[in-house]
Short mmCIF file of C-alpha atoms in Angstrom, two decimals:
data_model
loop_
_atom_site.label_atom_id
_atom_site.label_comp_id
_atom_site.label_asym_id
_atom_site.label_seq_id
_atom_site.Cartn_x
_atom_site.Cartn_y
_atom_site.Cartn_z
CA MET A 1 -46.97 41.27 -27.24
CA GLU A 2 -46.79 43.86 -24.62
CA LYS A 3 -45.68 41.24 -21.52
CA GLU A 4 -42.75 40.68 -24.29
CA ASN A 5 -42.23 44.47 -24.71
CA GLU A 6 -42.05 44.84 -21.08
CA GLU A 7 -39.43 42.08 -20.33
CA ASP A 8 -36.99 43.72 -23.60
CA ARG A 9 -37.34 47.12 -21.28
CA GLU A 10 -34.48 48.82 -19.14
CA LEU A 11 -36.01 50.18 -16.17
CA GLU A 12 -37.37 53.89 -16.28
CA ILE A 13 -38.83 55.96 -13.28
CA LYS A 14 -40.90 58.29 -13.86
CA PHE A 15 -41.42 60.19 -10.77
CA SER A 16 -45.17 61.80 -10.81
CA LYS A 17 -45.67 63.30 -7.44
CA LYS A 18 -44.62 64.67 -4.41
CA SER A 19 -46.56 65.07 -1.08
CA ILE A 20 -44.95 66.69 2.53
CA ILE A 21 -47.13 63.79 5.09
CA LYS A 22 -47.40 66.33 8.02
CA ALA A 23 -48.14 64.03 11.52
CA MET A 24 -51.97 63.90 12.13
CA ASN A 25 -52.79 65.80 15.81
CA ARG A 26 -54.10 62.96 17.60
CA SER A 27 -53.93 64.78 21.33
CA PRO A 28 -55.88 67.81 21.56
CA GLU A 29 -52.92 68.97 24.22
CA PRO A 30 -49.92 70.77 23.01
CA GLU A 31 -46.55 69.07 22.85
CA PRO A 32 -44.26 69.76 26.20
CA GLU A 33 -42.02 72.18 25.67
CA HIS A 34 -39.24 69.50 25.84
CA HIS A 35 -40.36 67.55 22.82
CA GLN A 36 -40.01 70.48 20.66
CA LYS A 37 -36.17 70.41 20.61
CA LEU A 38 -34.55 67.10 21.18
CA THR A 39 -30.38 67.05 21.71
CA LEU A 40 -28.94 63.90 20.24
CA SER A 41 -27.56 61.90 22.95
CA ASN A 42 -23.85 60.55 23.28
CA LEU A 43 -25.01 56.92 21.64
CA ASP A 44 -26.27 59.28 18.74
CA LEU A 45 -23.33 60.86 17.88
CA LEU A 46 -21.93 57.80 17.06
CA SER A 47 -24.43 57.27 13.88
CA GLY A 48 -22.15 59.18 11.57
CA ARG A 49 -25.43 61.06 10.51
CA PHE A 50 -25.30 58.71 7.35
CA PRO A 51 -28.54 58.51 5.22
CA VAL A 52 -30.35 54.40 6.05
CA THR A 53 -32.31 52.90 3.26
CA TYR A 54 -34.53 50.24 3.50
CA LEU A 55 -36.17 48.77 0.35
CA TYR A 56 -39.15 46.77 0.35
CA LEU A 57 -41.44 45.10 -2.59
CA TYR A 58 -45.02 43.56 -2.53
CA HIS A 59 -46.07 41.61 -5.00
CA ASN A 60 -49.48 41.95 -7.14
CA THR A 61 -51.15 39.90 -4.69
CA GLY A 62 -54.65 41.21 -5.94
CA LEU A 63 -55.40 43.01 -2.69
CA MET A 64 -54.33 46.83 -3.83
CA ASN A 65 -57.57 46.16 -6.79
CA ASN A 66 -55.03 47.64 -9.03
CA ASN A 67 -55.63 51.28 -8.18
CA PHE A 68 -52.35 52.75 -7.48
CA SER A 69 -53.45 55.81 -6.43
CA CYS A 70 -56.06 54.70 -3.63
CA THR A 71 -53.15 52.30 -2.42
CA VAL A 72 -50.69 55.68 -1.72
CA GLU A 73 -53.22 57.16 -0.10
CA THR A 74 -53.80 54.50 2.44
CA LEU A 75 -50.12 54.78 2.74
CA LYS A 76 -50.21 58.81 3.50
CA ILE A 77 -53.22 58.22 5.89
CA SER A 78 -51.47 55.69 8.03
CA LEU A 79 -47.99 57.48 8.10
CA ALA A 80 -49.54 60.84 9.08
CA GLN A 81 -50.98 58.55 12.13
CA THR A 82 -47.70 57.17 12.71
CA LEU A 83 -45.58 60.33 13.16
CA SER A 84 -48.12 61.44 15.72
CA TYR A 85 -46.38 58.69 17.64
CA TYR A 86 -42.91 59.00 15.97
CA TYR A 87 -42.59 62.93 16.12
CA PRO A 88 -39.32 63.46 15.66
CA PHE A 89 -39.35 61.54 12.06
CA ALA A 90 -41.57 64.47 11.00
CA GLY A 91 -38.80 67.52 12.78
CA ARG A 92 -36.21 68.71 11.04
CA ILE A 93 -32.25 68.12 12.33
CA ILE A 94 -30.24 71.35 12.23
CA GLN A 95 -26.63 72.51 14.01
CA ASP A 96 -26.97 73.54 17.60
CA PRO A 97 -25.67 77.12 17.26
CA ASP A 98 -24.45 76.56 20.71
CA SER A 99 -22.82 73.34 20.73
CA GLY A 100 -22.02 72.68 16.83
CA GLU A 101 -23.85 69.64 17.66
CA PRO A 102 -27.15 67.70 15.29
CA LEU A 103 -30.72 69.01 17.01
CA ILE A 104 -33.95 67.64 16.29
CA ILE A 105 -36.67 70.17 15.69
CA CYS A 106 -40.17 68.66 16.60
CA ASP A 107 -42.00 71.31 14.20
CA ASN A 108 -43.90 68.62 12.18
CA THR A 109 -41.98 69.63 9.14
CA GLY A 110 -43.04 66.34 7.84
CA ALA A 111 -42.01 63.46 6.02
CA LEU A 112 -41.56 63.67 2.05
CA LEU A 113 -43.27 61.09 -0.13
CA VAL A 114 -42.92 60.42 -3.82
CA GLU A 115 -44.60 58.38 -5.79
CA ALA A 116 -43.49 57.19 -9.22
CA GLN A 117 -43.93 54.58 -12.12
CA ALA A 118 -41.22 51.63 -13.37
CA ASN A 119 -42.09 50.85 -16.86
CA VAL A 120 -41.05 47.05 -15.95
CA PRO A 121 -42.18 43.86 -13.99
CA LEU A 122 -40.71 43.51 -10.51
CA ARG A 123 -39.19 40.40 -11.80
CA LYS A 124 -36.86 42.30 -14.26
CA LEU A 125 -35.33 44.45 -11.53
CA ASP A 126 -31.02 43.75 -11.08
CA PHE A 127 -31.26 42.71 -7.46
CA TYR A 128 -27.89 41.50 -7.53
CA ASN A 129 -26.24 44.58 -9.02
CA PHE A 130 -28.61 46.99 -7.35
CA ASP A 131 -26.93 49.64 -6.89
CA ASP A 132 -28.30 50.83 -10.53
CA SER A 133 -31.50 50.53 -9.91
CA LEU A 134 -31.62 52.27 -6.87
CA ARG A 135 -29.69 55.45 -7.28
CA GLY A 136 -31.65 58.12 -8.59
CA LYS A 137 -34.62 55.88 -9.35
CA LEU A 138 -36.18 54.14 -6.55
CA VAL A 139 -34.70 56.58 -4.13
CA LEU A 140 -34.53 59.61 -6.05
CA SER A 141 -32.56 62.09 -3.38
CA VAL A 142 -31.66 62.53 -0.25
CA ASN A 143 -33.04 65.72 0.66
CA PRO A 144 -31.16 67.65 3.70
CA ASP A 145 -34.59 69.47 4.67
CA PHE A 146 -36.59 66.13 4.97
CA PRO A 147 -35.24 63.00 7.70
CA THR A 148 -37.92 60.72 6.73
CA GLN A 149 -38.39 59.95 3.03
CA VAL A 150 -40.47 57.54 1.56
CA GLN A 151 -40.91 56.62 -2.25
CA VAL A 152 -43.43 54.17 -3.57
CA THR A 153 -43.00 53.23 -6.97
CA HIS A 154 -45.64 51.10 -9.17
CA TYR A 155 -44.40 48.57 -11.81
CA ALA A 156 -46.20 46.91 -15.14
CA CYS A 157 -47.01 44.07 -12.99
CA GLY A 158 -49.18 45.74 -10.64
CA GLY A 159 -46.74 45.74 -7.64
CA VAL A 160 -44.68 48.08 -5.59
CA SER A 161 -41.37 48.77 -4.49
CA ILE A 162 -41.31 51.19 -1.27
CA THR A 163 -38.10 52.94 0.22
CA PHE A 164 -37.68 54.05 3.31
CA THR A 165 -34.65 56.66 4.12
CA PHE A 166 -34.06 58.35 7.28
CA ASP A 167 -31.17 60.24 8.60
CA HIS A 168 -29.44 58.17 10.86
CA ALA A 169 -30.01 60.68 13.48
CA LEU A 170 -33.30 59.93 13.89
CA GLY A 171 -32.16 56.19 15.40
CA ASP A 172 -30.83 52.63 14.58
CA ALA A 173 -32.06 49.47 12.81
CA THR A 174 -33.94 48.43 16.06
CA ALA A 175 -35.58 52.37 16.11
CA PHE A 176 -36.15 51.98 12.78
CA GLY A 177 -37.81 48.85 12.68
CA LYS A 178 -40.09 50.12 15.29
CA PHE A 179 -41.09 53.04 13.44
CA LEU A 180 -42.09 50.97 10.32
CA SER A 181 -43.74 48.07 12.62
CA SER A 182 -46.01 50.85 13.93
CA TRP A 183 -46.66 52.02 10.44
CA SER A 184 -47.55 48.80 9.25
CA GLN A 185 -50.36 47.97 11.99
CA LEU A 186 -52.31 51.42 12.21
CA ALA A 187 -52.37 51.00 7.95
CA GLN A 188 -54.30 47.50 9.26
CA ASN A 189 -56.07 49.31 12.19
CA LEU A 190 -54.18 47.37 14.72
CA PRO A 191 -53.49 48.28 18.09
CA LEU A 192 -49.27 49.20 18.62
CA SER A 193 -46.97 46.78 19.67
CA CYS A 194 -44.96 49.75 20.68
CA ILE A 195 -45.51 52.94 22.37
CA PRO A 196 -42.38 54.97 21.63
CA ASP A 197 -40.01 56.20 24.09
CA HIS A 198 -38.45 59.68 22.60
CA ARG A 199 -36.78 60.62 26.09
CA ARG A 200 -32.79 60.84 24.59
CA ASP A 201 -32.12 62.36 28.09
CA ARG A 202 -31.83 58.88 29.30
CA ILE A 203 -28.50 58.45 28.07
CA ARG A 204 -26.41 60.44 29.92
CA PRO A 205 -22.83 60.47 30.99
CA ARG A 206 -21.60 59.27 34.54
CA PHE A 207 -20.27 61.79 37.01
CA PRO A 208 -17.76 61.91 36.61
CA PRO A 209 -17.49 60.34 33.57
CA THR A 210 -14.83 57.66 33.01
CA TYR A 211 -13.68 55.08 30.30
CA HIS A 212 -11.53 51.76 29.40
CA PRO A 213 -8.57 53.64 27.51
CA SER A 214 -8.79 50.63 25.05
CA LEU A 215 -11.75 52.96 23.61
CA ASP A 216 -9.26 55.12 22.39
CA ASP A 217 -7.92 52.45 20.11
CA THR A 218 -11.09 51.87 18.55
CA PHE A 219 -13.25 55.22 17.90
CA VAL A 220 -12.13 58.65 17.17
CA LYS A 221 -13.46 62.18 17.24
CA CYS A 222 -14.49 63.51 13.36
CA THR A 223 -16.57 65.95 11.87
CA LEU A 224 -19.29 65.56 9.28
CA GLU A 225 -17.42 66.73 6.75
CA GLU A 226 -14.83 63.91 7.41
CA ILE A 227 -17.47 61.22 7.35
CA ARG A 228 -18.81 62.65 3.90
CA ASN A 229 -15.50 62.26 2.60
CA VAL A 230 -14.30 59.52 3.44
CA PRO A 231 -11.07 58.74 0.99
CA LYS A 232 -11.71 57.40 -2.18
CA THR A 233 -11.27 53.35 -2.00
CA ASN A 234 -12.34 50.81 -4.24
CA ILE A 235 -15.12 49.11 -1.74
CA LEU A 236 -17.81 50.32 -4.53
CA LEU A 237 -19.93 47.11 -5.29
CA LYS A 238 -23.27 46.96 -3.87
CA ARG A 239 -24.54 43.62 -3.69
CA LEU A 240 -27.54 41.65 -2.72
CA TYR A 241 -27.03 38.01 -2.13
CA TYR A 242 -29.75 34.91 -1.01
CA VAL A 243 -27.96 32.37 1.33
CA ASP A 244 -29.94 29.06 2.15
CA VAL A 245 -31.15 27.94 5.47
CA SER A 246 -28.93 24.48 4.53
CA SER A 247 -25.79 26.31 4.52
CA ILE A 248 -26.55 28.62 7.28
CA ASN A 249 -27.08 25.02 9.22
CA LYS A 250 -23.92 23.37 7.29
CA LEU A 251 -21.43 26.34 8.80
CA GLN A 252 -23.24 26.84 12.50
CA SER A 253 -22.57 22.73 12.63
CA LEU A 254 -18.86 23.36 11.29
CA ALA A 255 -18.51 26.07 14.10
CA CYS A 256 -19.45 24.41 17.03
CA GLY A 257 -17.59 21.11 16.27
CA ALA A 258 -18.18 17.53 17.97
CA GLU A 259 -17.89 18.07 21.53
CA GLY A 260 -22.15 18.84 22.10
CA ASN A 261 -21.57 20.34 25.33
CA LYS A 262 -23.23 23.63 25.57
CA GLN A 263 -19.93 26.37 25.91
CA SER A 264 -19.43 24.84 22.25
CA GLN A 265 -22.45 26.04 20.83
CA ARG A 266 -22.27 29.15 18.27
CA THR A 267 -24.72 31.15 17.06
CA LYS A 268 -25.53 31.19 13.46
CA ILE A 269 -24.10 34.62 13.19
CA GLU A 270 -20.92 34.11 14.95
CA ALA A 271 -20.88 30.75 12.50
CA PHE A 272 -21.32 32.96 9.25
CA SER A 273 -18.92 35.38 10.87
CA ALA A 274 -15.84 32.56 10.58
CA TYR A 275 -16.67 31.63 7.00
CA LEU A 276 -17.06 35.18 6.16
CA TRP A 277 -13.58 36.24 7.84
CA LYS A 278 -12.08 33.20 5.96
CA VAL A 279 -12.88 34.02 2.67
CA MET A 280 -12.19 37.53 3.08
CA ALA A 281 -8.45 37.02 4.58
CA SER A 282 -8.08 35.22 1.28
CA SER A 283 -8.94 38.04 -1.07
CA ILE A 284 -6.55 40.70 0.50
CA ASP A 285 -3.55 41.72 -1.23
CA LYS A 286 -0.01 40.20 0.20
CA ARG A 287 0.93 44.44 1.08
CA HIS A 288 -1.16 43.35 4.35
CA ALA A 289 -0.56 40.97 7.08
CA LYS A 290 -3.53 41.39 9.23
CA CYS A 291 -7.01 42.30 8.62
CA LYS A 292 -9.93 43.32 10.84
CA MET A 293 -14.16 42.33 11.23
CA GLY A 294 -16.63 44.24 13.32
CA TRP A 295 -19.89 43.60 14.14
CA LEU A 296 -22.61 45.92 15.74
CA VAL A 297 -24.23 45.43 18.91
CA ASP A 298 -27.15 46.86 19.84
CA GLY A 299 -27.15 48.12 23.55
CA ARG A 300 -30.89 47.87 24.29
CA GLY A 301 -31.16 44.86 26.10
CA ARG A 302 -27.39 45.10 28.17
CA LEU A 303 -28.08 48.83 29.69
CA ASN A 304 -30.12 47.70 32.56
CA SER A 305 -29.25 50.41 35.23
CA ILE A 306 -29.46 53.78 32.87
CA GLY A 307 -31.70 56.65 32.82
CA ASP A 308 -34.30 57.82 35.70
CA ASP A 309 -36.14 54.68 36.16
CA SER A 310 -35.69 50.74 35.74
CA SER A 311 -37.90 50.79 33.09
CA SER A 312 -36.86 48.67 29.77
CA MET A 313 -35.20 50.39 27.00
CA SER A 314 -36.52 48.50 24.80
CA ASN A 315 -39.26 50.99 23.20
CA TYR A 316 -36.16 53.43 23.27
CA ILE A 317 -35.89 55.32 19.94
CA GLY A 318 -32.80 56.64 19.01
CA ASN A 319 -28.98 55.33 18.49
CA VAL A 320 -27.81 52.46 21.29
CA LEU A 321 -25.07 50.85 19.14
CA SER A 322 -21.60 50.03 19.15
CA VAL A 323 -19.11 48.31 17.83
CA ALA A 324 -17.31 44.86 18.37
CA ILE A 325 -13.56 45.18 15.96
CA GLU A 326 -11.49 42.34 16.39
CA GLU A 327 -8.25 42.20 14.62
CA ALA A 328 -5.83 38.99 13.26
CA SER A 329 -3.10 38.01 10.94
CA ILE A 330 -4.35 36.52 7.93
CA ALA A 331 -2.21 33.69 8.53
CA GLU A 332 -4.47 32.53 11.59
CA ILE A 333 -7.41 33.16 9.27
CA LYS A 334 -6.60 31.57 6.87
CA HIS A 335 -5.26 28.42 8.42
CA GLY A 336 -7.31 28.50 11.73
CA SER A 337 -10.16 26.27 11.84
CA MET A 338 -14.08 27.19 11.42
CA ARG A 339 -14.82 26.28 15.26
CA GLU A 340 -11.06 28.20 16.11
CA ILE A 341 -12.49 31.56 14.40
CA ALA A 342 -15.46 31.37 15.74
CA ASN A 343 -14.58 31.30 18.99
CA LYS A 344 -12.76 34.41 17.91
CA VAL A 345 -15.73 36.04 16.65
CA HIS A 346 -17.66 35.09 19.73
CA GLU A 347 -14.99 36.35 22.11
CA ALA A 348 -14.93 39.95 20.09
CA ILE A 349 -18.53 40.30 20.70
CA ALA A 350 -18.93 39.47 24.15
CA LYS A 351 -16.19 41.92 24.90
CA VAL A 352 -19.20 44.99 24.27
CA SER A 353 -22.18 42.71 25.29
CA ASN A 354 -22.36 43.91 28.25
CA GLU A 355 -23.41 46.98 30.29
CA ALA A 356 -20.02 48.08 31.76
CA HIS A 357 -19.04 48.45 28.05
CA PHE A 358 -22.12 50.62 27.09
CA LEU A 359 -21.57 53.07 30.05
CA ASP A 360 -17.84 53.67 29.50
CA LEU A 361 -18.81 54.17 25.60
CA ILE A 362 -21.13 56.88 26.62
CA ASP A 363 -18.08 58.25 28.87
CA TRP A 364 -15.41 58.48 26.36
CA ILE A 365 -18.10 60.12 24.01
CA GLU A 366 -18.62 62.99 26.82
CA TRP A 367 -14.58 63.56 27.10
CA HIS A 368 -14.41 64.24 23.43
CA LYS A 369 -17.09 66.65 22.66
CA PRO A 370 -18.51 68.47 21.04
CA GLY A 371 -18.59 66.88 17.30
CA LEU A 372 -19.96 63.55 15.65
CA MET A 373 -17.51 60.25 16.94
CA LEU A 374 -17.13 57.14 14.48
CA SER A 375 -15.27 53.90 14.86
CA LYS A 376 -11.61 54.57 13.08
CA ALA A 377 -12.24 51.72 10.90
CA VAL A 378 -15.59 52.94 9.54
CA LEU A 379 -13.54 55.77 8.27
CA GLY A 380 -11.03 53.67 6.52
CA ARG A 381 -8.11 54.34 8.76
CA GLU A 382 -7.14 50.62 9.79
CA GLY A 383 -6.64 48.72 7.05
CA PRO A 384 -9.02 46.15 5.28
CA ALA A 385 -11.80 45.44 7.34
CA LEU A 386 -16.06 44.24 6.94
CA VAL A 387 -18.04 45.20 9.66
CA LEU A 388 -21.38 42.76 9.85
CA SER A 389 -24.85 44.06 11.25
CA SER A 390 -27.34 40.92 11.96
CA GLY A 391 -31.27 41.90 11.13
CA SER A 392 -32.84 38.35 12.71
CA ARG A 393 -35.20 40.28 14.75
CA PHE A 394 -35.65 43.24 12.01
CA PRO A 395 -39.39 43.17 10.69
CA VAL A 396 -39.78 41.89 7.10
CA THR A 397 -42.92 39.83 6.50
CA GLU A 398 -44.59 41.40 9.41
CA LEU A 399 -44.51 44.61 7.13
CA ASP A 400 -48.02 44.42 5.41
CA PHE A 401 -49.65 47.72 4.88
CA GLY A 402 -52.91 46.09 3.65
CA PHE A 403 -52.26 44.50 0.37
CA GLY A 404 -50.25 41.82 1.80
CA SER A 405 -46.63 40.58 3.17
CA PRO A 406 -43.34 41.34 0.93
CA VAL A 407 -41.51 39.51 -0.91
CA LEU A 408 -38.11 41.46 -0.12
CA GLY A 409 -37.11 43.30 2.81
CA THR A 410 -33.10 44.44 3.31
CA VAL A 411 -30.92 46.91 3.62
CA SER A 412 -29.86 49.12 0.65
CA SER A 413 -27.13 51.61 1.16
CA ILE A 414 -27.20 54.46 -1.14
CA ILE A 415 -23.95 56.44 0.54
CA GLU A 416 -21.16 57.09 -2.45
CA ASN A 417 -17.84 56.38 -0.45
CA SER A 418 -17.34 53.61 2.07
CA GLY A 419 -13.80 53.30 4.58
CA VAL A 420 -15.35 49.63 5.32
CA GLY A 421 -16.88 46.60 3.50
CA TYR A 422 -20.45 46.07 5.12
CA MET A 423 -22.73 43.20 5.20
CA ASN A 424 -26.45 43.24 6.84
CA GLN A 425 -28.29 39.75 7.04
CA ARG A 426 -32.17 39.83 7.25
CA PRO A 427 -34.37 36.88 6.92
CA SER A 428 -35.82 36.02 3.47
CA ALA A 429 -39.16 36.82 2.90
CA ARG A 430 -39.64 33.13 2.09
CA GLY A 431 -40.00 32.25 5.83
CA ASP A 432 -37.95 28.75 5.84
CA GLY A 433 -34.57 30.43 7.56
CA SER A 434 -32.56 31.26 4.60
CA TRP A 435 -31.19 34.70 4.28
CA ILE A 436 -31.01 37.97 2.13
CA ILE A 437 -27.45 39.48 2.28
CA SER A 438 -26.93 43.53 1.12
CA ALA A 439 -23.58 43.95 0.85
CA ILE A 440 -20.74 46.78 0.21
CA LEU A 441 -17.87 45.03 -0.68
CA TRP A 442 -14.22 45.50 -2.89
CA PRO A 443 -14.10 43.53 -6.05
CA GLU A 444 -11.72 40.66 -4.90
CA LEU A 445 -13.83 39.88 -1.85
CA ALA A 446 -16.67 39.65 -3.74
CA ALA A 447 -15.51 37.69 -6.46
CA ALA A 448 -13.90 35.43 -3.76
CA LEU A 449 -17.54 34.98 -2.37
CA GLU A 450 -19.00 34.03 -5.66
CA SER A 451 -15.94 31.63 -6.54
CA GLU A 452 -16.63 29.41 -3.55
CA SER A 453 -17.69 26.08 -4.87
CA ASN A 454 -20.08 25.49 -2.45
CA SER A 455 -22.29 28.62 -3.23
CA VAL A 456 -22.99 30.24 0.36
CA PHE A 457 -23.15 33.40 -1.18
CA GLN A 458 -25.45 33.51 -4.12
CA PRO A 459 -26.78 36.45 -6.16
CA LEU A 460 -29.51 37.21 -5.72
CA ARG A 461 -32.47 36.55 -8.49
CA ALA A 462 -36.25 36.81 -9.01
CA SER A 463 -36.67 33.10 -8.49
CA HIS A 464 -35.23 33.47 -4.93
CA LEU A 465 -38.26 35.89 -4.50
CA GLN A 466 -41.05 33.55 -6.56
CA ILE A 467 -41.65 36.33 -8.95
#
C-alpha cells in the first residue's frame, strides 16, 4: 500500500542541511601569492557568467547500504580533497575594483553542499518537462557567494540525485568534466587522471593584438546586466529527450551520401545538426526569411603555440570556447538534402576549429576590454537561432562516487531567459551509443521535433533509464 501511495504523490523536497566544504590542505606550504587572485583570461570574459548545472541520477544498487547520511559524509570528504586540487572552485568571484571585470579570490571560502529528501521514487520524476522538478527543488537556488554548489537528494526508493552548479567564470564543460572526474576518482581512492592547470595567464593576446573583421559580425561587448536581462522571448520550454543509436546511425548514413570516400564522411554531430536545422526551419514563422545555427567549439586541441611553453592545454582549467555561427535562408535549409546541409555544417565548424581563429578571438576581446563579451546570437539579437553543444567526451558512466554508475548524466539549465534555442548532447548511461539531449526551445520547435514520424526525439522516460 505504501508503494502505491508513493506513486500517487507529487514531488516535494525537504531541505535538511547546508554545509560549507572547504579545501583540504594537502600541502604544508602556503599557496604562492599569484594563486590567491586569479584574473580571468580573455576567453573567460566570453563565458557570459551563466550558472551551469549538471544533473546525475543514481539508482539504489545496495552500495549505499541505505545510509544516506554516511553517503553524504563520504561525498563531503572527497569533495574537500578535490577542492585542494581545484582551489579556485572553493573561492569567491568578485568585481575587480581596478578593471571592473570578474576576479577569482582563492581564499577557500568553500563550496556549498545542500542535503535534501524527496518523497517520491526516482522513476516518478518528470524527465521530459524537467524544469518543474529542477527549479527550487533539485537546485534550491543559486547563491552568488558560492561559485560551486552541490545538492544531494535522497529518494523514497533509496536512489540519489546530485546536481552540480558552477559559475561559468570557473570554466567550461571540459573544465567541469575534469573537476567531476577527479572528485569521482578521489571518492574511489583512485589516482587522479588530471593534474589541473590553473594558469589563466597562458591565454593572453598577441602584441599588437589583431583580428579578422568578421569577428565584429559575430561577437559584441556587453554588461552582466544585459546578459541577465535578455529580452523576454518564447524560448522557455526545457526538455530532456532520448535519441536512439539507430536514429543517429540513420541520420549519419543520410548525411554521408553514397560516395563512400573520406571527403564525403560526416560525423554523427554534423549529421544530427543537419536534421535539426531542417526541422528548425520548418518551425519558424513566415516573418523570417533566414535562421542561424551555432556550435560550441573547444580550443584546447587547437591552441598549440600559446603560453610560455609547449605543454598541452588538455588539463587547462578555465574557458577555451568559441562558437561557430552560420546563417542560411529558410528555403535553402528546407529544400537542401541532408548531405548538402551536413556539408554546410562541416564547413561552418571548420572555420573556427583552428588556432588562427582562437588567437584572433583572444585579440578581439583584448581590443574591446574592459567588460564581458558574448555572441550576438546568444543575446537574441540575430533572429531565430539554435546553438548545439556536443558533450561526447563528458564523463557520464565514469562518474562513480563509490555507490555505482549513474543512470543519467546531463546538463539541466536553470536560466530564466534565453535569447537563443539551445541543445546539449550527452552519451546515454546505457552505453549503447544512444544520446540524451537537454534542450531549451520555443514551442513551435518542440512541437515540430516531437511530431516527426520517425521519432528521432523521444521525450525522456524512466524506461529509457531502465529504472
